Structures are given as C-alpha cells and as structure tokens.
C-alpha cells in the first residue's frame, strides 16, 4: 500500500510539473483527487488493510495527498503568472500614445503680459491690488466724494458689512476701477512714479456686446516734475500702436473725469466693422479704449504730494475691449464663455 502511494505521488508530480495550461491542471486534479480519482480510489482501500498497517499507511496517504495538492497549487500560480507576463509583453510600446489635453494661455492673460512688456520697455513697473476695495480708495481719494454725480456712471457692487462693527455700511465694495491703486501706490512711493495695475473690475451694469459686469482694465499713471499733456498723448500713441499695430487709427476727445483735469478720451477705429458702424461700436465706427487725463491736484493732496512741484497723468486701458478689438470679436461676452470651440481658436 505504501509503495503504491509513493508511486502514485511520483506519477502525479511528474504530470503536474509538465503541465503548461490551467486546463491540464484541472484535468490532473480530477484524475487524482476527484471522486473516482486514483488517490481517492486508493484511500478507499485503507479500511480494508490489516490493523497493524493502518496507522502508517494512513499517515503516508495524508502526506501524499498534501504534497499533490500543494504542487497543484504552486503550478497553478506559476502558469497564471506566466500568462500575465506574456500579456504584458504583448503591449506594443512603439504605438503613439494619446496626447493629454493641455490648456493654453487665455487671450486676456496673453494681452496682460503684452501690456506689461510694452510699459516695462518705457520704464513702468507693474503692481497688483485688491479686488475688494474700500470706498475711500476707489472713490474719495480720487476726488469723487460721496455725493459726486460721477458715481452714477460706475454702478457699484456693495459688500454686506452691516454686522461688521469696525466698518461703516457701504464702505467695502468690489472695485469699479483699477484706479483705486493710484492712491495706494502714491501713499507708499515718492515721485518719480511710473506704475501700471492690470486687474479685474466689477460694475452693476446691463450686460451687452461691449459691456460686462466684470471686465479687465489696466490702470496706469506717471508722476514726476514737468510732466505734460503731450507726454500723455505720446504714451497713449506709442503703447496702443505697439499693442494693436502701427496702422490703427486713433482720435482724442475732451472729456470729464473727477480725478483728472483736463480729461482725455481715446478712441480707436472699430476693427470689427472697420469704421462702418456695428453693434460693438454702437454704430459710431469708433470704440472708447483708453480714457486718460492729467491727474487732478486734489488727488495729489490726498496722498501728500505737492501739486505745485509735481504733475502727472493717469490712463485706463479697457483691456477686455482691447482683446475683442484685436481679434475682431463682435461680443465682449465671448471672452468669458466656457465653450471650448471659442477659446481653442486662440
Ligand atoms: Zn464697429
């Protein structure tokens, strides 16, 4: 009996170690350990043995069964692992991959860096300021007191402050213009000062093709001794031609802003309709692009500059409008439209 068991073990191990497929492993399992398997059949004979042989043969039978089972299991995992490795080897690493979708710079951001470059080339520094601003810096320091009618042209978003003990209601706003940085910078720097401030501004306005409730501006100002209106004209002309092309047509008109005297409005011939008149330029053929003027002495007084000694000019580029005019887009709202078909054109 013991010899039969050992022979059976050898036969089984030989067959198991030769197998290469899981199917073959399953067949051998049935062949030896199944209900009518060779080992099972042999084990059925155990009770018929003489009593003195039973303990030893029983022990050998258990060991043989254990070894066969263990060898079957280890061969099964060996075949499975090999299959996995073969599968991995089938990956063709020469096939081109799928390129990940990556974004690109938004035309507004692109224009901001170009504006900074152009102004840097003529000695300006770029500054950043808070979008949540106080009424003082946004209006009062710029010669726009609380009762000034020009506040009506800058419909303002007021932030909730009624439960904040340290702040007067109506004092905290979303800035309506980047000009708020004029006083902030001038309080900290002595002339000569040449600074631009690109940033987003907010107005409670009716949205249409050329107006948004949030849009981008670039505030700029220059303060020194003997700064004149002609310096302002030269700066506007130089920078806009750098940004929009040498062949643009510009015209200046007088206007009134409380923080400048005199005030200048700069118009560019509408690139959407080439001056013929369209909804973007309100049929005028021209688009307001860069209001400006000589800084009012009251603004200098509020930041502690001597207005007899220093003079300067300030300007504000309508950055969102500049981008739409550059790309001849007939609607400002397209710039904030999340549709990738629009943005992927740039
Ligand atoms: Zn037009």
Coordinates of C-alpha atoms and ligand atoms in Angstrom, one line a residue:
X1 CA 0.0 0.0 0.0
X2 CA 2.7 2.4 1.0
X3 CA 4.7 1.6 -2.2
X4 CA 1.5 2.2 -4.3
X5 CA 1.0 5.5 -2.6
X6 CA 4.6 6.6 -3.2
X7 CA 4.4 5.5 -6.9
X8 CA 1.2 7.4 -7.3
X9 CA 2.8 10.5 -5.8
X10 CA 5.7 10.3 -8.2
X11 CA 3.3 9.9 -11.2
X12 CA 1.2 12.8 -10.1
X13 CA 4.2 15.2 -9.5
X14 CA 5.7 14.2 -12.9
X15 CA 2.5 15.1 -14.7
X16 CA 1.8 18.2 -12.7
X17 CA 5.3 19.7 -13.3
X18 CA 4.9 19.0 -17.0
X19 CA 1.7 21.0 -17.4
X20 CA 1.5 24.3 -19.2
X21 CA -2.2 25.2 -19.0
X22 CA -4.8 25.6 -16.3
X23 CA -7.0 23.2 -18.2
X24 CA -4.3 20.5 -17.8
X25 CA -4.0 21.3 -14.1
X26 CA -7.8 20.9 -13.7
X27 CA -7.7 17.5 -15.5
X28 CA -4.9 16.2 -13.3
X29 CA -6.8 17.4 -10.2
X30 CA -9.8 15.3 -11.3
X31 CA -7.6 12.4 -12.4
X32 CA -6.0 12.1 -8.9
X33 CA -8.2 13.8 -6.4
X34 CA -11.7 13.6 -8.0
X35 CA -14.4 11.3 -6.7
X36 CA -13.1 8.5 -8.8
X37 CA -9.6 9.7 -8.8
X38 CA -6.6 7.5 -8.4
X39 CA -5.7 8.7 -4.9
X40 CA -9.3 8.7 -3.8
X41 CA -9.8 5.1 -5.0
X42 CA -6.6 4.0 -3.2
X43 CA -7.7 5.8 0.0
X44 CA -11.0 3.8 -0.1
X45 CA -8.9 0.7 0.4
X46 CA -7.4 1.9 3.7
X47 CA -10.1 0.4 6.0
X48 CA -9.5 -3.0 4.4
X49 CA -5.9 -3.1 5.5
X50 CA -4.7 -5.3 8.4
X51 CA -4.8 -3.3 11.6
X52 CA -1.0 -3.1 12.1
X53 CA -0.6 -1.5 8.6
X54 CA -3.4 1.1 9.0
X55 CA -1.6 3.8 11.1
X56 CA 1.5 4.1 8.9
X57 CA -0.3 3.8 5.6
X58 CA -2.9 6.4 6.8
X59 CA -0.1 8.8 7.6
X60 CA 1.7 8.2 4.2
X61 CA -1.7 8.7 2.4
X62 CA -2.3 12.0 4.1
X63 CA 1.2 13.2 3.2
X64 CA 0.9 12.1 -0.4
X65 CA -2.4 13.9 -0.7
X66 CA -0.9 17.1 0.9
X67 CA 2.1 17.1 -1.5
X68 CA -0.1 16.6 -4.6
X69 CA -2.4 19.4 -3.5
X70 CA 0.5 21.8 -2.8
X71 CA 2.2 21.0 -6.1
X72 CA -1.0 21.5 -8.0
X73 CA -1.5 24.9 -6.3
X74 CA 2.1 26.1 -6.9
X75 CA 1.9 25.0 -10.6
X76 CA -1.4 26.8 -11.0
X77 CA 0.0 30.1 -9.8
X78 CA 3.1 29.6 -11.9
X79 CA 1.0 29.2 -15.0
X80 CA -1.2 32.2 -14.1
X81 CA 1.8 34.5 -13.5
X82 CA 3.4 33.4 -16.8
X83 CA 0.1 34.3 -18.6
X84 CA 0.2 37.7 -17.0
X85 CA 3.8 38.4 -18.1
X86 CA 3.1 37.2 -21.6
X87 CA 0.1 39.6 -21.7
X88 CA 2.3 42.4 -20.6
X89 CA 4.9 41.6 -23.2
X90 CA 2.2 41.9 -25.9
X91 CA 1.9 45.7 -25.2
X92 CA 3.3 47.5 -28.3
X93 CA 5.4 50.3 -26.9
X94 CA 6.0 51.7 -30.3
X95 CA 2.4 52.7 -30.8
X96 CA 2.0 56.5 -30.4
X97 CA 0.2 57.5 -27.2
X98 CA -2.8 59.7 -26.8
X99 CA -1.6 63.2 -26.1
X100 CA -3.1 64.6 -23.0
X101 CA -5.3 67.7 -23.5
X102 CA -3.5 70.7 -22.2
X103 CA -4.7 74.2 -22.0
X104 CA -3.2 77.4 -23.2
X105 CA -3.0 81.0 -22.2
X106 CA -6.3 82.8 -22.3
X107 CA -6.2 85.8 -24.7
X108 CA -6.9 88.2 -21.7
X109 CA -3.8 86.8 -19.9
X110 CA -1.8 87.0 -23.1
X111 CA -2.8 90.6 -23.5
X112 CA -1.9 91.4 -19.9
X113 CA 1.6 90.1 -20.3
X114 CA 2.0 92.0 -23.6
X115 CA 0.8 95.3 -21.9
X116 CA 3.2 94.8 -19.1
X117 CA 6.1 94.2 -21.6
X118 CA 5.3 97.3 -23.6
X119 CA 5.1 99.5 -20.5
X120 CA 8.1 98.0 -18.9
X121 CA 10.1 99.0 -22.1
X122 CA 9.3 102.6 -21.2
X123 CA 10.1 102.4 -17.5
X124 CA 6.9 101.3 -15.9
X125 CA 6.5 98.9 -13.0
X126 CA 3.5 96.5 -12.7
X127 CA 1.6 96.4 -9.4
X128 CA -1.3 94.3 -8.2
X129 CA -4.2 95.5 -6.0
X130 CA -7.2 94.2 -4.1
X131 CA -10.4 93.5 -5.9
X132 CA -12.3 94.0 -2.7
X133 CA -11.7 97.7 -2.1
X134 CA -12.7 100.5 0.2
X135 CA -15.0 103.3 -0.9
X136 CA -12.2 105.7 0.1
X137 CA -9.5 104.3 -2.3
X138 CA -12.0 103.6 -5.1
X139 CA -13.7 107.0 -5.0
X140 CA -12.9 109.5 -2.3
X141 CA -9.1 109.6 -2.7
X142 CA -9.7 110.1 -6.4
X143 CA -11.6 113.3 -5.9
X144 CA -15.0 111.6 -6.1
X145 CA -16.8 112.4 -2.8
X146 CA -20.0 110.5 -1.7
X147 CA -22.3 113.0 -3.3
X148 CA -20.5 113.3 -6.6
X149 CA -22.7 112.7 -9.7
X150 CA -20.0 110.8 -11.5
X151 CA -20.6 107.8 -9.1
X152 CA -23.8 107.2 -11.1
X153 CA -21.7 106.2 -14.1
X154 CA -19.9 103.5 -12.0
X155 CA -22.8 101.3 -10.7
X156 CA -21.2 99.7 -7.7
X157 CA -21.5 96.3 -6.0
X158 CA -21.5 96.9 -2.3
X159 CA -20.5 94.1 0.1
X160 CA -22.5 93.2 3.2
X161 CA -20.9 95.0 6.2
X162 CA -23.9 95.8 8.4
X163 CA -22.9 93.3 11.1
X164 CA -19.2 94.2 11.0
X165 CA -18.6 96.7 13.8
X166 CA -15.3 98.1 12.5
X167 CA -16.7 99.0 9.1
X168 CA -19.2 101.6 8.1
X169 CA -22.1 100.1 5.9
X170 CA -21.3 100.8 2.3
X171 CA -17.6 101.2 2.9
X172 CA -16.5 97.8 1.3
X173 CA -17.1 97.4 -2.4
X174 CA -15.9 95.4 -5.4
X175 CA -13.7 97.8 -7.1
X176 CA -15.3 99.6 -10.1
X177 CA -11.9 100.6 -11.5
X178 CA -8.3 99.7 -11.0
X179 CA -7.7 103.5 -10.4
X180 CA -8.0 102.7 -6.7
X181 CA -4.4 101.7 -6.8
X182 CA -3.3 105.2 -7.7
X183 CA -3.7 106.5 -4.1
X184 CA -2.4 103.2 -2.6
X185 CA 0.8 103.3 -4.6
X186 CA 1.4 107.1 -4.2
X187 CA 1.0 106.9 -0.5
X188 CA 3.9 104.5 -0.4
X189 CA 6.2 105.9 -3.2
X190 CA 7.7 109.3 -3.8
X191 CA 7.9 110.6 -7.3
X192 CA 9.1 109.8 -9.9
X193 CA 6.4 107.1 -10.2
X194 CA 5.5 105.1 -13.3
X195 CA 3.2 102.2 -12.5
X196 CA 0.6 100.1 -14.3
X197 CA -2.0 98.0 -12.5
X198 CA -3.8 95.3 -14.5
X199 CA -6.8 93.8 -12.9
X200 CA -10.4 92.8 -12.9
X201 CA -13.1 95.3 -12.0
X202 CA -16.9 94.9 -11.3
X203 CA -19.9 97.1 -12.2
X204 CA -23.6 96.5 -11.7
X205 CA -24.3 97.1 -15.3
X206 CA -26.6 96.0 -18.1
X207 CA -24.6 93.4 -20.0
X208 CA -24.4 93.8 -23.8
X209 CA -21.9 93.3 -26.6
X210 CA -19.5 95.8 -25.4
X211 CA -20.2 95.9 -21.6
X212 CA -19.9 93.3 -18.9
X213 CA -20.5 93.2 -15.2
X214 CA -16.9 92.1 -14.7
X215 CA -14.1 93.1 -17.0
X216 CA -10.4 93.8 -17.2
X217 CA -8.6 97.2 -17.0
X218 CA -5.1 98.4 -16.9
X219 CA -4.7 101.4 -14.7
X220 CA -1.5 103.4 -15.3
X221 CA 0.0 106.6 -14.0
X222 CA 3.1 108.6 -14.2
X223 CA 4.1 111.4 -11.8
X224 CA 7.3 113.5 -11.9
X225 CA 8.4 117.1 -12.4
X226 CA 7.4 118.7 -15.7
X227 CA 5.0 116.0 -16.9
X228 CA 2.8 117.5 -19.6
X229 CA -0.3 116.6 -21.6
X230 CA 1.9 115.9 -24.7
X231 CA 3.7 113.2 -22.7
X232 CA 0.3 111.6 -22.2
X233 CA -0.5 111.7 -25.9
X234 CA 2.9 110.3 -26.7
X235 CA 2.5 107.4 -24.2
X236 CA -1.0 106.5 -25.5
X237 CA 0.0 106.6 -29.1
X238 CA 3.2 104.6 -28.6
X239 CA 1.7 101.9 -26.4
X240 CA -1.5 101.4 -28.4
X241 CA 0.4 101.1 -31.7
X242 CA 2.7 98.6 -30.1
X243 CA -0.3 96.5 -28.8
X244 CA -2.7 96.9 -31.7
X245 CA -0.4 97.5 -34.7
X246 CA 1.1 100.6 -36.3
X247 CA -1.7 101.1 -38.7
X248 CA -4.5 101.7 -36.2
X249 CA -6.4 104.9 -36.3
X250 CA -6.8 106.9 -33.0
X251 CA -8.6 110.0 -32.1
X252 CA -8.7 112.0 -28.9
X253 CA -11.6 113.9 -27.5
X254 CA -12.0 116.1 -24.4
X255 CA -14.0 114.5 -21.5
X256 CA -14.5 114.9 -17.9
X257 CA -13.4 112.6 -15.0
X258 CA -13.2 113.9 -11.5
X259 CA -9.7 112.6 -10.9
X260 CA -8.1 114.3 -14.0
X261 CA -8.0 117.9 -15.3
X262 CA -8.1 118.1 -18.3
X263 CA -9.6 114.7 -19.2
X264 CA -8.9 112.9 -22.5
X265 CA -10.8 110.1 -24.1
X266 CA -9.0 107.9 -26.6
X267 CA -11.0 106.2 -29.4
X268 CA -9.8 103.6 -31.8
X269 CA -11.4 103.0 -35.1
X270 CA -13.6 99.9 -34.7
X271 CA -11.7 96.9 -36.0
X272 CA -14.9 94.8 -36.1
X273 CA -16.6 97.0 -38.8
X274 CA -13.6 98.9 -40.0
X275 CA -15.3 102.1 -39.0
X276 CA -18.6 101.4 -40.9
X277 CA -20.6 101.1 -37.7
X278 CA -21.7 97.9 -35.9
X279 CA -23.4 96.8 -32.6
X280 CA -20.0 96.6 -30.9
X281 CA -19.1 100.3 -31.5
X282 CA -22.8 101.3 -31.2
X283 CA -22.8 102.3 -34.9
X284 CA -20.3 105.1 -34.3
X285 CA -17.4 103.4 -36.1
X286 CA -15.2 104.2 -33.0
X287 CA -14.6 102.4 -29.7
X288 CA -13.6 104.1 -26.5
X289 CA -10.4 102.4 -25.5
X290 CA -8.2 104.4 -23.1
X291 CA -9.7 107.3 -21.1
X292 CA -7.0 109.4 -19.5
X293 CA -6.0 112.9 -18.3
X294 CA -3.7 115.0 -16.1
X295 CA -4.0 113.9 -12.5
X296 CA -6.2 116.4 -10.5
X297 CA -4.3 118.4 -7.8
X298 CA -6.9 117.1 -5.3
X299 CA -5.7 113.6 -5.8
X300 CA -2.1 114.7 -5.1
X301 CA -3.3 116.5 -2.0
X302 CA -5.0 113.3 -0.7
X303 CA -1.7 111.3 -0.9
X304 CA 0.6 114.1 0.3
X305 CA 2.2 115.0 -3.0
X306 CA 3.0 118.7 -3.6
X307 CA 0.9 119.6 -6.6
X308 CA 3.0 122.7 -7.3
X309 CA 6.1 120.6 -7.6
X310 CA 4.8 117.5 -9.3
X311 CA 2.5 116.8 -12.2
X312 CA 1.4 113.6 -13.8
X313 CA -1.1 111.8 -16.0
X314 CA -3.2 108.7 -15.5
X315 CA -4.9 106.4 -18.0
X316 CA -7.0 103.4 -18.0
X317 CA -6.9 100.8 -20.8
X318 CA -10.1 98.8 -21.3
X319 CA -8.3 95.5 -21.6
X320 CA -11.2 93.3 -22.4
X321 CA -12.2 95.7 -25.1
X322 CA -8.7 95.7 -26.4
X323 CA -8.7 91.9 -26.8
X324 CA -12.1 91.9 -28.6
X325 CA -10.9 94.6 -31.0
X326 CA -7.7 92.8 -31.7
X327 CA -9.4 89.6 -32.7
X328 CA -12.4 91.4 -34.2
X329 CA -14.8 89.7 -31.9
X330 CA -18.2 91.3 -32.1
X331 CA -19.2 90.5 -28.5
X332 CA -17.2 91.0 -25.3
X333 CA -19.2 88.2 -23.6
X334 CA -17.4 85.6 -25.8
X335 CA -14.2 86.1 -23.7
X336 CA -15.9 84.6 -20.6
X337 CA -17.8 82.0 -22.5
X338 CA -16.7 78.5 -21.4
X339 CA -17.4 76.9 -24.8
X340 CA -14.0 75.4 -25.8
X341 CA -14.8 75.9 -29.5
X342 CA -14.4 79.6 -28.9
X343 CA -11.4 79.6 -26.7
X344 CA -9.5 77.0 -28.7
X345 CA -9.3 79.4 -31.6
X346 CA -6.7 81.5 -29.9
Ligands
LIG1 ZN1 -17.9 98.7 -35.2

